[in-house]
CSV table of C-alpha atoms in Angstrom, one decimal:
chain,number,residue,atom,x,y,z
Y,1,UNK,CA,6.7,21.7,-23.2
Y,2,UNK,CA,5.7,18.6,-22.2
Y,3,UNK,CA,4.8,18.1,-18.0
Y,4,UNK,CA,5.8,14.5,-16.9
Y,5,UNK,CA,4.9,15.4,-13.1
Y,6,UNK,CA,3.0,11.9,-12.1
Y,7,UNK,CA,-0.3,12.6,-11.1
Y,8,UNK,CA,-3.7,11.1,-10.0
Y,9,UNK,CA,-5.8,10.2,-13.3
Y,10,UNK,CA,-9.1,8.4,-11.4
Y,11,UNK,CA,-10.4,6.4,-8.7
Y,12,UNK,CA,-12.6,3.7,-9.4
Y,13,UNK,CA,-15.3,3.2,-6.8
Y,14,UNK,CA,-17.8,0.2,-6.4
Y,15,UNK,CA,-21.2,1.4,-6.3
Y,16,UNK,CA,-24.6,-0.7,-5.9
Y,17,UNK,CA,-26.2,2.5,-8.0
Y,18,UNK,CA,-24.3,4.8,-10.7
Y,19,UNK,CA,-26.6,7.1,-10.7
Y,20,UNK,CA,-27.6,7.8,-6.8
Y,21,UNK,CA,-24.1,7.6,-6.5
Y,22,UNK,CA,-23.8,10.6,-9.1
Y,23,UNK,CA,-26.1,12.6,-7.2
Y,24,UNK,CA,-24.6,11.9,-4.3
Y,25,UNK,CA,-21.1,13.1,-5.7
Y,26,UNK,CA,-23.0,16.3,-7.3
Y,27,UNK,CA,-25.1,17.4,-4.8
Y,28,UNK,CA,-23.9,16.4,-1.5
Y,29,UNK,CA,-20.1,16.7,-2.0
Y,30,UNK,CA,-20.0,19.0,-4.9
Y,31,UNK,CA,-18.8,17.5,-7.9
Y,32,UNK,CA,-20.0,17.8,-11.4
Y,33,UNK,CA,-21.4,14.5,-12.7
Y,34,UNK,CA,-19.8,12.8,-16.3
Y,35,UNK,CA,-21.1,10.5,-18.7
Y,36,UNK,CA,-24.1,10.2,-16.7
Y,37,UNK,CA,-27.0,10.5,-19.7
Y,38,UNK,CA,-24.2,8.4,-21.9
Y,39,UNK,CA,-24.7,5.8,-19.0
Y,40,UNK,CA,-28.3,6.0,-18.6
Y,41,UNK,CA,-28.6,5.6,-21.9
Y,42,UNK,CA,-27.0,2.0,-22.0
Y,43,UNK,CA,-24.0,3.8,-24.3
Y,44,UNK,CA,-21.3,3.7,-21.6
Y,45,UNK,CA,-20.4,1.1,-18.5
Y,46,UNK,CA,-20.1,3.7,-15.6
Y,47,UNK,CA,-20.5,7.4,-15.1
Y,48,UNK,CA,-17.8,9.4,-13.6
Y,49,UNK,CA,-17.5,12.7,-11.6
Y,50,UNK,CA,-14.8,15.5,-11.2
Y,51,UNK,CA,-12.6,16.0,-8.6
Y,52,UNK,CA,-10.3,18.9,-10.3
Y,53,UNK,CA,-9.0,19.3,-14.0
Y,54,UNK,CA,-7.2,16.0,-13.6
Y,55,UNK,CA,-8.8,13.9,-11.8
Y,56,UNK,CA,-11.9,11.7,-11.4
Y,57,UNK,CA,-13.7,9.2,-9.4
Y,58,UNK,CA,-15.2,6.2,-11.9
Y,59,UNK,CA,-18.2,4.8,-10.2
Y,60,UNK,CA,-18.3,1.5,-11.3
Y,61,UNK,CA,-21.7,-0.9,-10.7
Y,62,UNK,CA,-20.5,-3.4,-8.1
Y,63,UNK,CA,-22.6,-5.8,-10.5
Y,64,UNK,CA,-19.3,-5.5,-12.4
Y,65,UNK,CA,-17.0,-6.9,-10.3
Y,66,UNK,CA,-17.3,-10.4,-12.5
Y,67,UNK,CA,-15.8,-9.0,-15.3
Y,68,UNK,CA,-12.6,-7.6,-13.5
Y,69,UNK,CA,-10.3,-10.2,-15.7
Y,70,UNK,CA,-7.2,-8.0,-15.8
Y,71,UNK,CA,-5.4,-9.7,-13.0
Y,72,UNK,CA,-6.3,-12.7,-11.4
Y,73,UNK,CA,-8.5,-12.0,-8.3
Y,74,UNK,CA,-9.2,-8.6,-9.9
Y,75,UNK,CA,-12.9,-9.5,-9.0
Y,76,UNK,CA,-12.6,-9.7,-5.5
Y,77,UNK,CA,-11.8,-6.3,-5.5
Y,78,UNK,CA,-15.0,-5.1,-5.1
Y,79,UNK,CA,-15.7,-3.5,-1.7
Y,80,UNK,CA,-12.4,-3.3,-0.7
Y,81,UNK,CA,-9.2,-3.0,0.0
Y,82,UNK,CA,-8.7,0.7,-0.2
Y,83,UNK,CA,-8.8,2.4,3.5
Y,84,UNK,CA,-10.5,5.7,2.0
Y,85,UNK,CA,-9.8,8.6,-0.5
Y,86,UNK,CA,-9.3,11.9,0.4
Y,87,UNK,CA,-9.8,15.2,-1.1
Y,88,UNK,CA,-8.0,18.2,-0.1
Y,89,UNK,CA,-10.1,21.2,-0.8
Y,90,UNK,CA,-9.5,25.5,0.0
Y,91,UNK,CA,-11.1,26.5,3.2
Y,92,UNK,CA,-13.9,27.9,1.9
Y,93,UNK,CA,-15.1,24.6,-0.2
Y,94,UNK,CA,-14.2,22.4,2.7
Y,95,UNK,CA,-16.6,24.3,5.1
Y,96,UNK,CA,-19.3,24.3,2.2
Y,97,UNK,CA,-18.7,20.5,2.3
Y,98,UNK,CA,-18.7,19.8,5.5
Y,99,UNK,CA,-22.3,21.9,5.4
Y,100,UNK,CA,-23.9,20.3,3.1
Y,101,UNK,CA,-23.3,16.8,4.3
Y,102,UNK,CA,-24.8,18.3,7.7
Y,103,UNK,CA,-27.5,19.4,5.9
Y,104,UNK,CA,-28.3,15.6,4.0
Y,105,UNK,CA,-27.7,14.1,8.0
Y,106,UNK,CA,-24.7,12.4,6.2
Y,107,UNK,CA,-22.7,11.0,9.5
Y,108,UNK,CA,-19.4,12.8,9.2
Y,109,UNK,CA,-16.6,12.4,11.9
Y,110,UNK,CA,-14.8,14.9,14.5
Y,111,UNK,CA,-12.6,17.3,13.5
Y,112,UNK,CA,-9.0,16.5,13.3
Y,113,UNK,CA,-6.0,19.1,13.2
Y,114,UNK,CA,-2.6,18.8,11.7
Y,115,UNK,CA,-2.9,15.5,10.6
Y,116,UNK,CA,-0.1,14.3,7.8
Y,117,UNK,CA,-1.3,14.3,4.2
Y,118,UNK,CA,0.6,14.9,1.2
Y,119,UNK,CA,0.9,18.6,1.8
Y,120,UNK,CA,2.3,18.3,4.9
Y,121,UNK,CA,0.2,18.9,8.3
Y,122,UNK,CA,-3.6,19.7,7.1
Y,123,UNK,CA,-4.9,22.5,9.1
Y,124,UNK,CA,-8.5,20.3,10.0
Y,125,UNK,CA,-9.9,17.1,8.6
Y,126,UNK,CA,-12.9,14.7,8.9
Y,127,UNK,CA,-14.2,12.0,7.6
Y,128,UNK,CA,-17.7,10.4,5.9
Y,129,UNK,CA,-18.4,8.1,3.9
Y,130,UNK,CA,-20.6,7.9,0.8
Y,131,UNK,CA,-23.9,5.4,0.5
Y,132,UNK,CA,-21.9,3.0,-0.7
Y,133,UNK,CA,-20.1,2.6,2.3
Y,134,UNK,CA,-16.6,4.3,0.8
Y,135,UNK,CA,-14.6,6.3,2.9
Y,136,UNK,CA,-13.8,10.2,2.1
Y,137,UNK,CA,-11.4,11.8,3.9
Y,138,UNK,CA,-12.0,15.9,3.8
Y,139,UNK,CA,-9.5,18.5,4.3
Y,140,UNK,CA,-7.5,21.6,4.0
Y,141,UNK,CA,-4.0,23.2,4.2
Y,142,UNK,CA,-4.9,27.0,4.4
């Protein structure tokens, strides 16, 4: 049977760096790199990494942002207008995240509790941003 629940496929970020970005992903936030020898390697335009099963951040080279022809203005995209993204983790991964940015000195904000997401009322939040400047929103539900 076929599932035709709408979902999140990807994100596309603007990124000065695809690959620091990639390690930032992997080893600060915990997220298992794609593509990134293809890209490297000159074989593919951006490296990804993965969220969950479904879904993925695309972190596009700012340098980019020219060829964004799809829609008129698409290039003026880059840098904004999205607000941030946020990932809603377990318990137990949020408090290894929100660790490990402590341990990289990665600014994070206060805690917030019971704040509306798409769940319902998150049990705590906070926010960071990557070194690209893009906002994450962090929380959890259990």
């Amino acid at each position: 049977m076929t599932d035709h629940t709408a979902r999140l496929d990807h994100v596309v970020l603007w990124v000065r760096d695809p690959v620091a970005a990639a390690d930032f992903y992997e080893k600060a936030v915990g997220m298992e790199p794609l593509r990134l020898t293809e890209f490297a390697a000159g074989q593919v335009p951006f490296p990804s990494v993965r969220v969950n099963d479904e879904t993925i951040l695309d972190l596009m080279p700012l340098n980019f942002a020219e060829r964004m022809t799809m829609l008129p203005g698409a290039a003026d995209s880059a840098g904004h207008p999205v607000n941030h993204v946020c990932l809603s983790l377990p318990r137990g991964d949020f408090d290894a995240l929100l660790g490990r940015l402590e341990e990289r000195a990665v600014p994070v904000s206060e805690l917030s509790y019971d704040s509306f997401g798409a769940r319902g009322k998150a049990t705590r939040s906070f926010y960071f941003r990557d070194p690209d400047g893009n906002v994450f929103e962090a929380r959890h539900y259990d």
